[in-house]
PDB file of C-alpha atoms in Angstrom:
ATOM      1  CA  UNK A  48     -11.646 -77.518-121.400  1.00 60.00           C
ATOM      2  CA  UNK A  49     -10.965 -74.437-119.240  1.00 67.00           C
ATOM      3  CA  UNK A  50      -8.255 -72.150-120.440  1.00 62.00           C
ATOM      4  CA  UNK A  51      -5.409 -71.167-118.129  1.00 65.00           C
ATOM      5  CA  UNK A  52      -5.083 -67.510-117.401  1.00 62.00           C
ATOM      6  CA  UNK A  53      -1.520 -66.325-117.302  1.00 63.00           C
ATOM      7  CA  UNK A  54      -0.666 -63.686-114.770  1.00 60.00           C
ATOM      8  CA  UNK A  55      -0.168 -60.360-116.470  1.00 68.00           C
ATOM      9  CA  UNK A  56       1.325 -57.861-114.076  1.00 67.00           C
ATOM     10  CA  UNK A  57       1.580 -54.133-114.680  1.00 70.00           C
ATOM     11  CA  UNK A  58       4.965 -52.478-114.965  1.00 78.00           C
ATOM     12  CA  UNK A  59       6.563 -51.391-111.666  1.00 81.00           C
ATOM     13  CA  UNK A  60       4.881 -54.082-109.623  1.00 86.00           C
ATOM     14  CA  UNK A  61       6.666 -55.735-106.690  1.00 89.00           C
ATOM     15  CA  UNK A  62       6.163 -59.482-106.650  1.00 90.00           C
ATOM     16  CA  UNK A  63       5.213 -61.243-103.422  1.00 91.00           C
ATOM     17  CA  UNK A  64       5.148 -64.670-105.086  1.00 90.00           C
ATOM     18  CA  UNK A  65       4.475 -66.066-108.574  1.00 87.00           C
ATOM     19  CA  UNK A  66       0.763 -65.155-108.483  1.00 87.00           C
ATOM     20  CA  UNK A  67       0.601 -62.177-106.168  1.00 91.00           C
ATOM     21  CA  UNK A  68       2.119 -58.715-106.198  1.00 92.00           C
ATOM     22  CA  UNK A  69       1.492 -55.122-105.237  1.00 94.00           C
ATOM     23  CA  UNK A  70       1.972 -51.743-106.804  1.00 93.00           C
ATOM     24  CA  UNK A  71       2.070 -48.333-105.132  1.00 92.00           C
ATOM     25  CA  UNK A  72       0.629 -45.453-107.120  1.00 91.00           C
ATOM     26  CA  UNK A  73      -0.667 -42.069-105.917  1.00 91.00           C
ATOM     27  CA  UNK A  74      -0.218 -43.027-102.224  1.00 93.00           C
ATOM     28  CA  UNK A  75      -2.379 -46.125-102.701  1.00 94.00           C
ATOM     29  CA  UNK A  76      -1.149 -49.705-102.428  1.00 94.00           C
ATOM     30  CA  UNK A  77      -3.026 -52.072-104.739  1.00 94.00           C
ATOM     31  CA  UNK A  78      -2.655 -55.848-104.467  1.00 94.00           C
ATOM     32  CA  UNK A  79      -2.973 -57.848-107.665  1.00 91.00           C
ATOM     33  CA  UNK A  80      -3.611 -61.586-107.863  1.00 88.00           C
ATOM     34  CA  UNK A  81      -3.053 -62.914-111.374  1.00 80.00           C
ATOM     35  CA  UNK A  82      -4.286 -60.019-113.442  1.00 80.00           C
ATOM     36  CA  UNK A  83      -7.015 -58.802-111.092  1.00 87.00           C
ATOM     37  CA  UNK A  84      -6.755 -56.128-108.409  1.00 90.00           C
ATOM     38  CA  UNK A  85      -8.027 -57.673-105.174  1.00 92.00           C
ATOM     39  CA  UNK A  86      -7.513 -55.016-102.507  1.00 94.00           C
ATOM     40  CA  UNK A  87      -6.164 -51.520-102.007  1.00 95.00           C
ATOM     41  CA  UNK A  88      -5.446 -49.221 -99.088  1.00 95.00           C
ATOM     42  CA  UNK A  89      -3.688 -45.962 -98.313  1.00 94.00           C
ATOM     43  CA  UNK A  90       0.102 -46.196 -98.245  1.00 93.00           C
ATOM     44  CA  UNK A  91       0.260 -44.953 -94.633  1.00 93.00           C
ATOM     45  CA  UNK A  92      -2.560 -47.159 -93.317  1.00 93.00           C
ATOM     46  CA  UNK A  93      -0.589 -49.605 -91.167  1.00 94.00           C
ATOM     47  CA  UNK A  94      -3.631 -51.216 -89.524  1.00 95.00           C
ATOM     48  CA  UNK A  95      -5.152 -52.163 -92.875  1.00 95.00           C
ATOM     49  CA  UNK A  96      -1.798 -53.431 -94.149  1.00 95.00           C
ATOM     50  CA  UNK A  97      -1.442 -55.702 -91.120  1.00 96.00           C
ATOM     51  CA  UNK A  98      -5.000 -56.940 -91.500  1.00 96.00           C
ATOM     52  CA  UNK A  99      -4.616 -57.740 -95.205  1.00 96.00           C
ATOM     53  CA  UNK A 100      -1.169 -59.327 -94.939  1.00 95.00           C
ATOM     54  CA  UNK A 101      -2.597 -61.554 -92.184  1.00 96.00           C
ATOM     55  CA  UNK A 102      -5.426 -62.554 -94.509  1.00 95.00           C
ATOM     56  CA  UNK A 103      -2.922 -63.419 -97.238  1.00 95.00           C
ATOM     57  CA  UNK A 104      -1.072 -65.701 -94.845  1.00 96.00           C
ATOM     58  CA  UNK A 105      -4.160 -67.333 -93.303  1.00 95.00           C
ATOM     59  CA  UNK A 106      -5.776 -67.957 -96.721  1.00 93.00           C
ATOM     60  CA  UNK A 107      -2.559 -69.546 -98.004  1.00 93.00           C
ATOM     61  CA  UNK A 108      -2.009 -66.927-100.708  1.00 92.00           C
ATOM     62  CA  UNK A 109       1.436 -66.009 -99.370  1.00 94.00           C
ATOM     63  CA  UNK A 110       3.863 -67.484 -96.869  1.00 94.00           C
ATOM     64  CA  UNK A 111       5.283 -65.650 -93.896  1.00 95.00           C
ATOM     65  CA  UNK A 112       8.704 -65.533 -95.567  1.00 95.00           C
ATOM     66  CA  UNK A 113       7.237 -64.063 -98.777  1.00 95.00           C
ATOM     67  CA  UNK A 114       5.419 -61.337 -96.843  1.00 95.00           C
ATOM     68  CA  UNK A 115       8.559 -60.497 -94.836  1.00 95.00           C
ATOM     69  CA  UNK A 116      10.707 -60.362 -97.973  1.00 94.00           C
ATOM     70  CA  UNK A 117       8.282 -58.310-100.083  1.00 94.00           C
ATOM     71  CA  UNK A 118       7.431 -55.688 -97.473  1.00 93.00           C
ATOM     72  CA  UNK A 119      10.591 -55.677 -95.350  1.00 94.00           C
ATOM     73  CA  UNK A 120       8.738 -56.462 -92.128  1.00 94.00           C
ATOM     74  CA  UNK A 121       9.945 -58.731 -89.334  1.00 95.00           C
ATOM     75  CA  UNK A 122       8.708 -62.280 -88.800  1.00 95.00           C
ATOM     76  CA  UNK A 123       7.447 -61.462 -85.328  1.00 96.00           C
ATOM     77  CA  UNK A 124       5.276 -58.590 -86.612  1.00 96.00           C
ATOM     78  CA  UNK A 125       3.642 -60.965 -89.107  1.00 96.00           C
ATOM     79  CA  UNK A 126       3.122 -63.544 -86.351  1.00 96.00           C
ATOM     80  CA  UNK A 127       1.534 -60.950 -84.052  1.00 96.00           C
ATOM     81  CA  UNK A 128      -0.794 -59.752 -86.792  1.00 96.00           C
ATOM     82  CA  UNK A 129      -1.834 -63.313 -87.670  1.00 96.00           C
ATOM     83  CA  UNK A 130      -2.469 -64.076 -83.986  1.00 96.00           C
ATOM     84  CA  UNK A 131      -4.587 -60.934 -83.624  1.00 95.00           C
ATOM     85  CA  UNK A 132      -6.557 -61.833 -86.765  1.00 96.00           C
ATOM     86  CA  UNK A 133      -7.214 -65.370 -85.542  1.00 95.00           C
ATOM     87  CA  UNK A 134      -8.260 -64.263 -82.053  1.00 94.00           C
ATOM     88  CA  UNK A 135     -10.295 -61.133 -82.795  1.00 93.00           C
ATOM     89  CA  UNK A 136     -10.886 -61.090 -86.552  1.00 93.00           C
ATOM     90  CA  UNK A 137     -10.734 -57.981 -88.699  1.00 93.00           C
ATOM     91  CA  UNK A 138     -12.237 -55.823 -85.962  1.00 93.00           C
ATOM     92  CA  UNK A 139      -9.193 -56.470 -83.742  1.00 92.00           C
ATOM     93  CA  UNK A 140      -7.010 -54.314 -85.977  1.00 92.00           C
ATOM     94  CA  UNK A 141      -9.305 -51.318 -85.709  1.00 92.00           C
ATOM     95  CA  UNK A 142     -10.415 -51.593 -82.063  1.00 90.00           C
ATOM     96  CA  UNK A 143      -9.257 -49.102 -79.462  1.00 87.00           C
ATOM     97  CA  UNK A 144      -6.077 -50.285 -77.730  1.00 83.00           C
ATOM     98  CA  UNK A 145      -6.615 -51.824 -74.319  1.00 80.00           C
ATOM     99  CA  UNK A 146      -5.382 -49.548 -71.577  1.00 77.00           C
ATOM    100  CA  UNK A 147      -5.268 -49.885 -67.850  1.00 72.00           C
ATOM    101  CA  UNK A 148      -7.984 -48.129 -65.957  1.00 61.00           C
ATOM    102  CA  UNK A 149      -7.470 -45.246 -63.606  1.00 61.00           C
ATOM    103  CA  UNK A 150      -5.630 -45.804 -60.357  1.00 77.00           C
ATOM    104  CA  UNK A 151      -7.827 -47.269 -57.650  1.00 83.00           C
ATOM    105  CA  UNK A 152      -6.270 -45.428 -54.746  1.00 84.00           C
ATOM    106  CA  UNK A 153      -7.075 -41.836 -55.614  1.00 86.00           C
ATOM    107  CA  UNK A 154      -6.579 -39.173 -52.917  1.00 87.00           C
ATOM    108  CA  UNK A 155     -10.259 -39.142 -51.825  1.00 89.00           C
ATOM    109  CA  UNK A 156     -10.269 -42.949 -51.567  1.00 90.00           C
ATOM    110  CA  UNK A 157      -6.999 -42.925 -49.608  1.00 89.00           C
ATOM    111  CA  UNK A 158      -8.524 -40.397 -47.212  1.00 91.00           C
ATOM    112  CA  UNK A 159     -11.597 -42.568 -46.669  1.00 91.00           C
ATOM    113  CA  UNK A 160      -9.469 -45.691 -46.150  1.00 90.00           C
ATOM    114  CA  UNK A 161      -7.274 -43.872 -43.632  1.00 90.00           C
ATOM    115  CA  UNK A 162     -10.349 -42.804 -41.669  1.00 91.00           C
ATOM    116  CA  UNK A 163     -11.497 -46.410 -41.594  1.00 91.00           C
ATOM    117  CA  UNK A 164      -8.042 -47.580 -40.491  1.00 90.00           C
ATOM    118  CA  UNK A 165      -8.068 -44.948 -37.746  1.00 90.00           C
ATOM    119  CA  UNK A 166     -11.400 -46.304 -36.527  1.00 90.00           C
ATOM    120  CA  UNK A 167      -9.582 -49.641 -36.161  1.00 87.00           C
ATOM    121  CA  UNK A 168     -11.287 -51.559 -38.952  1.00 88.00           C
ATOM    122  CA  UNK A 169      -9.199 -54.390 -40.406  1.00 90.00           C
ATOM    123  CA  UNK A 170      -7.726 -54.222 -43.903  1.00 90.00           C
ATOM    124  CA  UNK A 171      -9.785 -57.172 -45.222  1.00 92.00           C
ATOM    125  CA  UNK A 172     -12.967 -55.600 -43.832  1.00 92.00           C
ATOM    126  CA  UNK A 173     -12.158 -52.218 -45.466  1.00 91.00           C
ATOM    127  CA  UNK A 174     -11.304 -53.908 -48.762  1.00 90.00           C
ATOM    128  CA  UNK A 175     -14.578 -55.816 -48.757  1.00 92.00           C
ATOM    129  CA  UNK A 176     -16.583 -52.727 -47.899  1.00 90.00           C
ATOM    130  CA  UNK A 177     -14.997 -50.591 -50.638  1.00 89.00           C
ATOM    131  CA  UNK A 178     -14.776 -53.335 -53.266  1.00 90.00           C
ATOM    132  CA  UNK A 179     -10.979 -53.289 -53.369  1.00 89.00           C
ATOM    133  CA  UNK A 180      -8.390 -56.003 -53.035  1.00 89.00           C
ATOM    134  CA  UNK A 181      -6.866 -56.442 -49.594  1.00 90.00           C
ATOM    135  CA  UNK A 182      -3.395 -56.778 -51.144  1.00 90.00           C
ATOM    136  CA  UNK A 183      -3.786 -53.341 -52.731  1.00 88.00           C
ATOM    137  CA  UNK A 184      -4.396 -51.837 -49.291  1.00 88.00           C
ATOM    138  CA  UNK A 185      -1.516 -53.779 -47.703  1.00 89.00           C
ATOM    139  CA  UNK A 186       0.836 -52.539 -50.419  1.00 89.00           C
ATOM    140  CA  UNK A 187      -0.321 -48.963 -49.826  1.00 89.00           C
ATOM    141  CA  UNK A 188       0.404 -49.345 -46.092  1.00 89.00           C
ATOM    142  CA  UNK A 189       3.819 -50.846 -46.872  1.00 89.00           C
ATOM    143  CA  UNK A 190       4.595 -48.023 -49.348  1.00 88.00           C
ATOM    144  CA  UNK A 191       3.683 -45.404 -46.736  1.00 87.00           C
ATOM    145  CA  UNK A 192       0.583 -44.084 -48.510  1.00 86.00           C
ATOM    146  CA  UNK A 193      -1.500 -45.288 -45.569  1.00 86.00           C
ATOM    147  CA  UNK A 194      -0.614 -46.047 -41.975  1.00 85.00           C
ATOM    148  CA  UNK A 195      -2.142 -48.318 -39.444  1.00 83.00           C
ATOM    149  CA  UNK A 196      -2.855 -46.658 -36.119  1.00 78.00           C
ATOM    150  CA  UNK A 197      -0.515 -47.690 -33.334  1.00 73.00           C
ATOM    151  CA  UNK A 198      -2.165 -50.053 -30.919  1.00 66.00           C
ATOM    152  CA  UNK A 199      -2.121 -48.578 -27.470  1.00 60.00           C
ATOM    153  CA  UNK A 200      -0.434 -50.692 -24.871  1.00 58.00           C
ATOM    154  CA  UNK A 201      -2.117 -51.097 -21.510  1.00 59.00           C
ATOM    155  CA  UNK A 202       0.554 -49.028 -19.798  1.00 55.00           C
ATOM    156  CA  UNK A 203       0.052 -46.167 -22.265  1.00 55.00           C
ATOM    157  CA  UNK A 204      -3.723 -46.361 -21.895  1.00 53.00           C
ATOM    158  CA  UNK A 205      -3.454 -46.232 -18.076  1.00 58.00           C
ATOM    159  CA  UNK A 206      -1.059 -43.290 -18.172  1.00 56.00           C
ATOM    160  CA  UNK A 207      -3.319 -41.459 -20.630  1.00 54.00           C
ATOM    161  CA  UNK A 208      -6.311 -41.934 -18.329  1.00 55.00           C
ATOM    162  CA  UNK A 209      -4.237 -40.673 -15.325  1.00 56.00           C
ATOM    163  CA  UNK A 210      -3.207 -37.581 -17.274  1.00 55.00           C
ATOM    164  CA  UNK A 211      -6.870 -36.701 -17.857  1.00 55.00           C
ATOM    165  CA  UNK A 212      -7.549 -36.732 -14.124  1.00 55.00           C
TER     166      UNK A 212
END
């Protein structure tokens, strides 16, 4: 018959639940399950803390409420960490944050687009040629970054041709 092992926790340990606790010593947080240390990380390592607390929740070792109570974190932060863990795994906690790319309409690109507009190309045609979205160009025209050339009326064209004579 197997013998039950009683949890024996070291002095100064903070309990998460009846079987699980953690102790902080020399800037290192060590998690203890029963009487065995199961994981440790630097006290200031937030990414690793989020990763491991998510594992505790997903594996059923601790509930969301127990994690919130023991560490003083909000429910939503635990939920976000668990979602990240489920979607991207452990690597998601250590990946570079996703950032937007550089602006599409840089000054040289704006200059090229304006030249094309001046040569009376349409916005959809310019967008297709440069690999941009037509809405991006329309918004730039609306914001005043670009301007469409004024269409010459017939009267203006006739008067311009008379002035040349």
